[in-house]
Coordinates of C-alpha atoms in Angstrom, one line a residue:
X1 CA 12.1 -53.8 -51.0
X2 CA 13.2 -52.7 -47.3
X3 CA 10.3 -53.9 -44.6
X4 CA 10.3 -53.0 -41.3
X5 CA 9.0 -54.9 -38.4
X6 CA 7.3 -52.9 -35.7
X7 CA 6.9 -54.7 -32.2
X8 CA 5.4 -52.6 -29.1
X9 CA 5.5 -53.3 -25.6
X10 CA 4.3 -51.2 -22.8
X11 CA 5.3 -52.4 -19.4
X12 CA 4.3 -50.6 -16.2
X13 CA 7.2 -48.7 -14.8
X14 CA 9.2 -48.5 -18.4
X15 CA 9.4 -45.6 -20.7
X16 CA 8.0 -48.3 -23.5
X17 CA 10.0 -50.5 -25.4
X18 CA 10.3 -50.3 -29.0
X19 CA 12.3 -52.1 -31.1
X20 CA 12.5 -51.8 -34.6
X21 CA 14.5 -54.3 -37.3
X22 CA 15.0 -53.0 -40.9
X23 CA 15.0 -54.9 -44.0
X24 CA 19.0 -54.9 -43.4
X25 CA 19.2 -56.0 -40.3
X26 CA 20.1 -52.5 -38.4
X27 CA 18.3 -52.4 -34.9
X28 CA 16.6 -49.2 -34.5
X29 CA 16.4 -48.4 -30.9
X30 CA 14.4 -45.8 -28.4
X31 CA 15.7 -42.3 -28.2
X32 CA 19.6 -42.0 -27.4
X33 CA 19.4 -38.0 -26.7
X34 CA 17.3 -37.1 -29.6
X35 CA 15.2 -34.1 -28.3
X36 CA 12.7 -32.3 -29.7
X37 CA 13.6 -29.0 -28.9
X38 CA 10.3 -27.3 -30.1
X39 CA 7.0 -28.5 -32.1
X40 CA 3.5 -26.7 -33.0
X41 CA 0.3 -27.7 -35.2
X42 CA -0.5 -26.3 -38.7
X43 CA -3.2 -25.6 -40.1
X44 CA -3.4 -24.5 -44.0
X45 CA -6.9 -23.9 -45.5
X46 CA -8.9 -24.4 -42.7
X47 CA -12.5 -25.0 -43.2
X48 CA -11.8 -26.2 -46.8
X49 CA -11.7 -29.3 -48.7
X50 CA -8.2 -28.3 -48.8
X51 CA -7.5 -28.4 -45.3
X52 CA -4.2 -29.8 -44.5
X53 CA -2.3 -30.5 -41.0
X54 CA 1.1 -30.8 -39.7
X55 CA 3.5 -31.0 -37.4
X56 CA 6.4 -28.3 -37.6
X57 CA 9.1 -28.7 -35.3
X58 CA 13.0 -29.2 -34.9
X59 CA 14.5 -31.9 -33.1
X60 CA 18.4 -31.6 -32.0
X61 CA 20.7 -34.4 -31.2
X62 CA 22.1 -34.1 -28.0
X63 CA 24.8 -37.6 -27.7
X64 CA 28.4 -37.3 -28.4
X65 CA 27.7 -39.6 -31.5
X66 CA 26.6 -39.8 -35.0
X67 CA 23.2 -41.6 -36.0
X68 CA 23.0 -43.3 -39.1
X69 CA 19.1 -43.2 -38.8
X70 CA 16.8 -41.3 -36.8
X71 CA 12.7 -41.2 -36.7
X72 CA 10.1 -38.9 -35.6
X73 CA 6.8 -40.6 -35.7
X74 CA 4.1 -38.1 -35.4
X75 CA 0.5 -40.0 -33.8
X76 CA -2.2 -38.0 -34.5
X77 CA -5.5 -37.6 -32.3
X78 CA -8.8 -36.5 -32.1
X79 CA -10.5 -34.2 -29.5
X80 CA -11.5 -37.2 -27.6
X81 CA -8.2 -38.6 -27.6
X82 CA -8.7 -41.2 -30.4
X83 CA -5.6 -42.0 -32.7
X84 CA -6.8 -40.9 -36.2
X85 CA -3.0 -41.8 -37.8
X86 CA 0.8 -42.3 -37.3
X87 CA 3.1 -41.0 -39.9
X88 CA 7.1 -41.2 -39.5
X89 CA 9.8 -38.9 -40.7
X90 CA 13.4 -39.9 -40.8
X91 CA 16.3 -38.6 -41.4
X92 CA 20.1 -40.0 -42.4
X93 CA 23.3 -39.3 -40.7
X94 CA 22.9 -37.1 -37.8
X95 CA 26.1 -35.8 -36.2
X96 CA 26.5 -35.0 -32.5
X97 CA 24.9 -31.8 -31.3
X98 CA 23.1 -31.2 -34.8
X99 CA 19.6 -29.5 -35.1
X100 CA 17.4 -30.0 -38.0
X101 CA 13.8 -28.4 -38.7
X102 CA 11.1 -31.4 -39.6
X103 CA 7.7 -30.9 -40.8
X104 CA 5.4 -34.5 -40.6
X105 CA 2.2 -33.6 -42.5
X106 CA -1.4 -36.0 -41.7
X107 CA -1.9 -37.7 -44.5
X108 CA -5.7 -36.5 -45.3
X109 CA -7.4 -33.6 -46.2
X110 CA -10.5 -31.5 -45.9
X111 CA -13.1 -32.9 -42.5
X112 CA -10.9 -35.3 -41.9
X113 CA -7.9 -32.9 -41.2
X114 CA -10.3 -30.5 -39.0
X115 CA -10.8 -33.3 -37.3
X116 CA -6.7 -33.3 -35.9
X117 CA -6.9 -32.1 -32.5
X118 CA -3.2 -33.8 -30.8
X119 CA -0.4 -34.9 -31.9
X120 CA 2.4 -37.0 -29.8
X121 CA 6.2 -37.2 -31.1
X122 CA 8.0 -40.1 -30.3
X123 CA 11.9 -40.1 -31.8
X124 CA 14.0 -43.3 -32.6
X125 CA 17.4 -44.1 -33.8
X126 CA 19.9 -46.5 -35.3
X127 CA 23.3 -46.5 -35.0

């Protein structure tokens, strides 16, 4: 079973620093040209017990390289700003100048999905 260690740092005057091992060893690094080119918030069922959110969107590789990994992790927030939850898509093998569509879906339902009211993308790769 692959584990990843997560280790955050935020350092005034830096863009962050992540830096992420996996189970193998590969270093996963901060965003080398991975943009998001456009993103929006779903809503299915609203006002249901079957409400579910998402985030829709399509990110585009813009290095002159191929990623063997590359993230999206979709933070989701509140109307006061409060984190509710952090889901990550990934995706293998992305060539240079290649755009892909995503979806990254919050991971509850009903009141607790109404209650989505933010989102933040943050992409990462591996090489």
């Amino acid at each position: 079973m692959k584990r990843r260690v997560f280790l955050v740092c935020s350092v005034v005057g830096t863009a962050g620093c992540l830096e992420v091992l996996e189970g193998n060893g590969e270093e996963i690094r901060e965003p080398q040209d991975i943009v998001i080119v456009e993103a929006t918030l779903v809503r299915d069922n609203p006002g249901t017990e079957e409400e579910r959110v998402y985030v829709w969107g399509v990110a585009r590789n813009e290095s002159d390289r191929r990623w063997s990994y590359v993230e999206i992790r979709a933070t989701f927030y509140d109307e006061e700003g409060e984190e509710l939850d952090s889901v990550i898509e990934n995706v293998p093998d992305v060539t240079s100048g290649e755009e892909w569509p995503f979806e990254i879906e919050y991971p509850h339902f009903g009141e607790d999905a109404a209650a989505v009211a933010d989102y933040e993308l943050e992409p990462a790769t591996g090489v």
